[in-house]
Coordinates of C-alpha atoms in Angstrom, one line a residue:
X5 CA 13.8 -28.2 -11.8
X6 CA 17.2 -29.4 -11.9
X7 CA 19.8 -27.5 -10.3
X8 CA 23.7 -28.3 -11.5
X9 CA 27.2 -27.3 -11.2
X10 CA 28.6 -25.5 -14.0
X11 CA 31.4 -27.6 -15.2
X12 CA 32.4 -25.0 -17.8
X13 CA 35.0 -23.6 -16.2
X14 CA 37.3 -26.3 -16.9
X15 CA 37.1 -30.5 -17.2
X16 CA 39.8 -32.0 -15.3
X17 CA 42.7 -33.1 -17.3
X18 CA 42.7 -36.2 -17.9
X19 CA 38.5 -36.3 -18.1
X20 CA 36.9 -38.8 -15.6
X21 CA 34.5 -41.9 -16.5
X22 CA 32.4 -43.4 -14.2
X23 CA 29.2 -45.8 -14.1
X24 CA 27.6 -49.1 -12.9
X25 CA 29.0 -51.6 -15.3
X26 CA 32.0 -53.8 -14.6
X27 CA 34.9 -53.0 -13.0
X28 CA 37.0 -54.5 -16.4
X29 CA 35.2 -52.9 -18.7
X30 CA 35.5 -49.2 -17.2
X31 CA 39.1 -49.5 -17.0
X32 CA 39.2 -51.0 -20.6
X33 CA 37.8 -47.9 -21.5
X34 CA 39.8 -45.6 -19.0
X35 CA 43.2 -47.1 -20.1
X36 CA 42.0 -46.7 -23.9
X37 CA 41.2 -43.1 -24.0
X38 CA 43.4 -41.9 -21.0
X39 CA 40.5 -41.4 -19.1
X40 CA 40.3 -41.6 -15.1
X41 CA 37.6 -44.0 -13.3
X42 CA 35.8 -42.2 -10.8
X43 CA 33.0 -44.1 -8.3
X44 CA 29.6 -43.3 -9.1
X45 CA 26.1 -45.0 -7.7
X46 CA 23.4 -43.8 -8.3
X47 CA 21.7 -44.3 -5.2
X48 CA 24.6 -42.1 -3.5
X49 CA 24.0 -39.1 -5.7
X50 CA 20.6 -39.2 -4.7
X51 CA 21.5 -39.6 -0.9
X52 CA 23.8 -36.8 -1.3
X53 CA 26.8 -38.9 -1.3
X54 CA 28.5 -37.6 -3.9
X55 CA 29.8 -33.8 -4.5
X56 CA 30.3 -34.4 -8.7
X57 CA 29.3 -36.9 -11.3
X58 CA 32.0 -38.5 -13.9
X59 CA 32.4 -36.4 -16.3
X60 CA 31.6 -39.5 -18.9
X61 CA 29.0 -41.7 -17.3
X62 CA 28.9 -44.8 -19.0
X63 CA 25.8 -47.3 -18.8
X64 CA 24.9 -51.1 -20.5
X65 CA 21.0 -49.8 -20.5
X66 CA 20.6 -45.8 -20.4
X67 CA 18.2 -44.5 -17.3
X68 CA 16.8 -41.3 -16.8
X69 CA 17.1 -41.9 -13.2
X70 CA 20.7 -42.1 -13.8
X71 CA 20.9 -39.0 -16.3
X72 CA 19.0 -36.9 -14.0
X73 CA 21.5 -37.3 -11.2
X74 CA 24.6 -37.2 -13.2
X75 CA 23.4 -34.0 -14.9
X76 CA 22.7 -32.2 -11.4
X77 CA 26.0 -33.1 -10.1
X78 CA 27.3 -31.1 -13.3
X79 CA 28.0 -34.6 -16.2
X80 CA 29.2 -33.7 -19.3
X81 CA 28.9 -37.1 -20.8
X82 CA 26.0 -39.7 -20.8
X83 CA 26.8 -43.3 -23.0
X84 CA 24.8 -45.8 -23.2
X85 CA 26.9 -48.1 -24.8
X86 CA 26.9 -49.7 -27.9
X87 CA 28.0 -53.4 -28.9
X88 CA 30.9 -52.1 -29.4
X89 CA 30.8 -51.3 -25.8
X90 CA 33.3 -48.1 -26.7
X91 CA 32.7 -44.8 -26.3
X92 CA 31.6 -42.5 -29.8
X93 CA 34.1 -41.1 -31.8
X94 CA 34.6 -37.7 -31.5
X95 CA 33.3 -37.4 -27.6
X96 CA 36.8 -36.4 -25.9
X97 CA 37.4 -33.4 -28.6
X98 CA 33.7 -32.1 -27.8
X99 CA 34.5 -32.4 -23.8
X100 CA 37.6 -30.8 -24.4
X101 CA 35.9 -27.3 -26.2
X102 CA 33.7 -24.8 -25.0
X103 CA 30.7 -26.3 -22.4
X104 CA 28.9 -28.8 -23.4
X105 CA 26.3 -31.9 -22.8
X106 CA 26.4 -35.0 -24.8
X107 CA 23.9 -38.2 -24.5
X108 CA 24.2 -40.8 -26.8
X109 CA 21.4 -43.9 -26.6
X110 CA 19.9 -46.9 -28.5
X111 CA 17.0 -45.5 -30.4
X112 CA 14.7 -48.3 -28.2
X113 CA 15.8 -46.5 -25.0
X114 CA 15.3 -43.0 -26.5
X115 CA 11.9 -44.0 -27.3
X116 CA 11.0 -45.1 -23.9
X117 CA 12.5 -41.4 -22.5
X118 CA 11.6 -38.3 -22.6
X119 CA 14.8 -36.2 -22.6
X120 CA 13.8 -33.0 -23.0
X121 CA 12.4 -31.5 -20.3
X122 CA 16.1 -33.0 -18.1
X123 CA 18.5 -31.8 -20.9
X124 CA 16.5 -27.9 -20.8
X125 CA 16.3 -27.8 -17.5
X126 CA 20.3 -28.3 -16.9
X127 CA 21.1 -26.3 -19.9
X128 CA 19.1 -23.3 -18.0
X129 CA 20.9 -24.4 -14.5
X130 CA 24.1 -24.4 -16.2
X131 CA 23.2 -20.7 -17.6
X132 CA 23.3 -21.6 -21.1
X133 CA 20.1 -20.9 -21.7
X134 CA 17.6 -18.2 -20.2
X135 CA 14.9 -19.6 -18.4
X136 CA 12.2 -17.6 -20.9
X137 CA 13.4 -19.8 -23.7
X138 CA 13.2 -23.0 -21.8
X139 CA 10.0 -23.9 -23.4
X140 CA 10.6 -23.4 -26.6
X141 CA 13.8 -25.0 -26.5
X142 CA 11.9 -28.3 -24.9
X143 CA 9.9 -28.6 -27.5
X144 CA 11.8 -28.2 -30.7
X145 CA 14.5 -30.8 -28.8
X146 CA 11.3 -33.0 -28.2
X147 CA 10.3 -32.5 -32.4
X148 CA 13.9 -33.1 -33.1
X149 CA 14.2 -36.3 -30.9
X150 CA 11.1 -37.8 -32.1
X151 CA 12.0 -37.2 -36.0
X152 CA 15.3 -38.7 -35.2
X153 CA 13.7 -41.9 -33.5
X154 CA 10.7 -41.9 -35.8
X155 CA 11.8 -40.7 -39.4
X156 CA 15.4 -41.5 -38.8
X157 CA 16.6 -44.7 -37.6
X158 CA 13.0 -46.0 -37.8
X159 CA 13.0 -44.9 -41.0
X160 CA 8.9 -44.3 -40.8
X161 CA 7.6 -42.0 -43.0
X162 CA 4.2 -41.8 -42.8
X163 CA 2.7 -39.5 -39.6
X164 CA -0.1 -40.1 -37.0
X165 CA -2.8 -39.0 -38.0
X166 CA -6.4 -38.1 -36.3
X167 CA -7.5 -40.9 -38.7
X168 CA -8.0 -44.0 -36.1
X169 CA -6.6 -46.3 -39.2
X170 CA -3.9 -44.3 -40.1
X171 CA -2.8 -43.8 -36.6
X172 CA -3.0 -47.7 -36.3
X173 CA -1.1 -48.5 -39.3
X174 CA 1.7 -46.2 -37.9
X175 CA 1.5 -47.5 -34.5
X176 CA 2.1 -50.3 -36.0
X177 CA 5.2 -49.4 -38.1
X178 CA 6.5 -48.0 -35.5
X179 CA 6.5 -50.9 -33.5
X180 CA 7.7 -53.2 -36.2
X181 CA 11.0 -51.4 -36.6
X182 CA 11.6 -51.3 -32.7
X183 CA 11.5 -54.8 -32.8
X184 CA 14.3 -55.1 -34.9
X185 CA 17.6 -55.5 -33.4
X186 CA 19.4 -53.3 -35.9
X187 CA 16.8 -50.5 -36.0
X188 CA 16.1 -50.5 -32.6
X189 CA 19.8 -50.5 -31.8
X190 CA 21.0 -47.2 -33.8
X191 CA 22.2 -44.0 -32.2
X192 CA 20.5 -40.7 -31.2
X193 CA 22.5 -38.4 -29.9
X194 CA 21.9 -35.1 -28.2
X195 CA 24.4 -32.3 -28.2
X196 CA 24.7 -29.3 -26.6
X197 CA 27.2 -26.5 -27.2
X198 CA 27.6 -23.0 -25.3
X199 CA 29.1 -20.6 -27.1
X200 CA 29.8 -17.3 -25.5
X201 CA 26.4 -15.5 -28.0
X202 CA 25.0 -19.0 -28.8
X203 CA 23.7 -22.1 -27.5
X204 CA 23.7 -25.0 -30.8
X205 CA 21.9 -28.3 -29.7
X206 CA 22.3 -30.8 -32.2
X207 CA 20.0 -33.9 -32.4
X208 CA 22.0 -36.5 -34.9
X209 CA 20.5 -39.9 -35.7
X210 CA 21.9 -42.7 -37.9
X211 CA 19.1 -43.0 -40.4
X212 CA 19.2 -42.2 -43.9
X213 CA 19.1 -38.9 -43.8
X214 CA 17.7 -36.6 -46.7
X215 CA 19.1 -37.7 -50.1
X216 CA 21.0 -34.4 -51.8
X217 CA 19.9 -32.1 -48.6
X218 CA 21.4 -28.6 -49.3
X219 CA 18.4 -26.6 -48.1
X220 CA 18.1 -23.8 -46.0
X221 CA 14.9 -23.3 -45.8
X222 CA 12.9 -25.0 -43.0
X223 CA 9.6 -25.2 -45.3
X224 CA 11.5 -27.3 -47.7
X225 CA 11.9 -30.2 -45.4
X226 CA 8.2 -30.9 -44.5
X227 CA 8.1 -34.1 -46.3
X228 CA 9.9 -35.4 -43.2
X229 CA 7.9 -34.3 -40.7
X230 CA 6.2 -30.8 -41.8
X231 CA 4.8 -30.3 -38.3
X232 CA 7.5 -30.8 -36.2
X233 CA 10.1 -28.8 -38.2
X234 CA 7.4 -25.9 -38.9
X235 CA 7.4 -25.7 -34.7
X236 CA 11.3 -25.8 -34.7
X237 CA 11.6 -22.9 -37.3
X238 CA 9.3 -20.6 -35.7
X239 CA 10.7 -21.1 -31.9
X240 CA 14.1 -21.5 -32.3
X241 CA 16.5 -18.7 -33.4
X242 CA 18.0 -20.3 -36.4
X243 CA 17.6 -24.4 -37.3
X244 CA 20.3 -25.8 -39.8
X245 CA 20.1 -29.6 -41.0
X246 CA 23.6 -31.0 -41.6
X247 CA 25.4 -34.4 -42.3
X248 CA 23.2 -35.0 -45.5
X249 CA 19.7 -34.1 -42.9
X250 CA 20.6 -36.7 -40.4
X251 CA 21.6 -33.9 -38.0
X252 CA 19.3 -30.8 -37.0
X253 CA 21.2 -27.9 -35.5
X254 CA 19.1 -25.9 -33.3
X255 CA 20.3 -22.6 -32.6
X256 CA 19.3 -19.8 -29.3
X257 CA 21.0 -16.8 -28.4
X258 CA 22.1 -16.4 -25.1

């Protein structure tokens, strides 16, 4: 169980970035985005060291070692940076609203994760979300993150299957696409949102999303994954799909 500060009350003006890359590039991006650069190790947060994480917590390879401590020592922000080596568009605005999480990776690091069960857990610490809907909120962020990965910026289409061939040929797909540089490189992000009534977690990926997607109903979208958004509908309060499919908005009372 993860146990974190609740950062919500207010972020420090201007926001703080932190991480283990080099020293130029953190104050590249501090003096681009009037941000202020904070230490941060992780072995310290572990050792008790440290009393907060960055609020941005920047990264060359993302870790879940390293989101795991910076989300107990109340993180807002976790980037593992792009080629670009800048931070996504539209992060600052979000930090500077109503409480939130964001954690934005490569989809070959997502894959290699298992996010879920760290973001829930902090969301619940955090008192965003009650403890009885931990569960289901794990697993429809788990359904979400794996379509993301696996039908988004994979762009696989076919499921596993209990057939042993069929679960070979997408094994193999699968791994195909992660060995390309520009699959394996596209974003999954994870966003959280407390509202005072509502927690929204988004799960955004950069795939090709669902070609003319206006549909409210969940059932509708089962040629994506039928499974996996079948479990979303019936645990969550309300899922939306936005941003032509390529994001899935998963909504719980508080």
């Amino acid at each position: 169980m993860v146990t974190a500060a609740d950062p919500s009350a207010a972020h420090p003006h201007p926001p703080s970035i932190g991480g283990e890359v080099a020293s130029a590039l953190l104050w590249r991006l501090a003096t681009g985005h009037g941000l202020r650069v904070v230490d941060w190790a992780v072995e310290a947060a572990e050792m008790g060291e440290l009393t907060a994480a960055p609020d941005i917590l920047v990264a060359l390879r993302g870790c879940v070692r390293d989101i795991g401590a910076s989300l107990s020592l109340g993180g807002s922000a976790y980037v593992e940076l792009g080629d670009d080596t800048d931070l996504p568009p539209g992060l600052l605005t979000l930090l500077s609203g109503p409480p939130c999480l964001h954690v934005s990776l490569s989809t070959a690091t997502c894959f290699s994760l298992d996010l879920a069960p760290h973001l829930c857990a902090t969301m619940v610490a955090r008192g965003w979300l009650s403890a009885d809907r931990r569960a289901d909120a794990e697993i429809c962020v788990h359904e979400a993150v794996s379509n993301a990965i696996v039908h988004g910026n994979l762009d696989v289409h076919q499921g596993p299957s209990a057939d042993a061939g069929a679960f070979d040929g997408f094994f193999r797909a699968v791994q195909t696409r992660l060995a390309d540089r520009a699959h394996a490189a596209r974003r999954v992000t994870v966003e959280a949102v407390a509202e005072p009534d509502m927690l929204c977690i988004t799960i955004r990926d950069e795939g090709r999303g669902h070609p003319g997607h206006v549909l409210t109903a969940v059932e509708r979208l089962e040629a994506k994954s039928g499974r996996g958004i079948r479990i979303m509908g019936e645990l969550a309060d309300r899922v939306a799909f936005t941003e032509g499919g390529r994001a899935a908005n998963l909504y719980f009372r508080r």
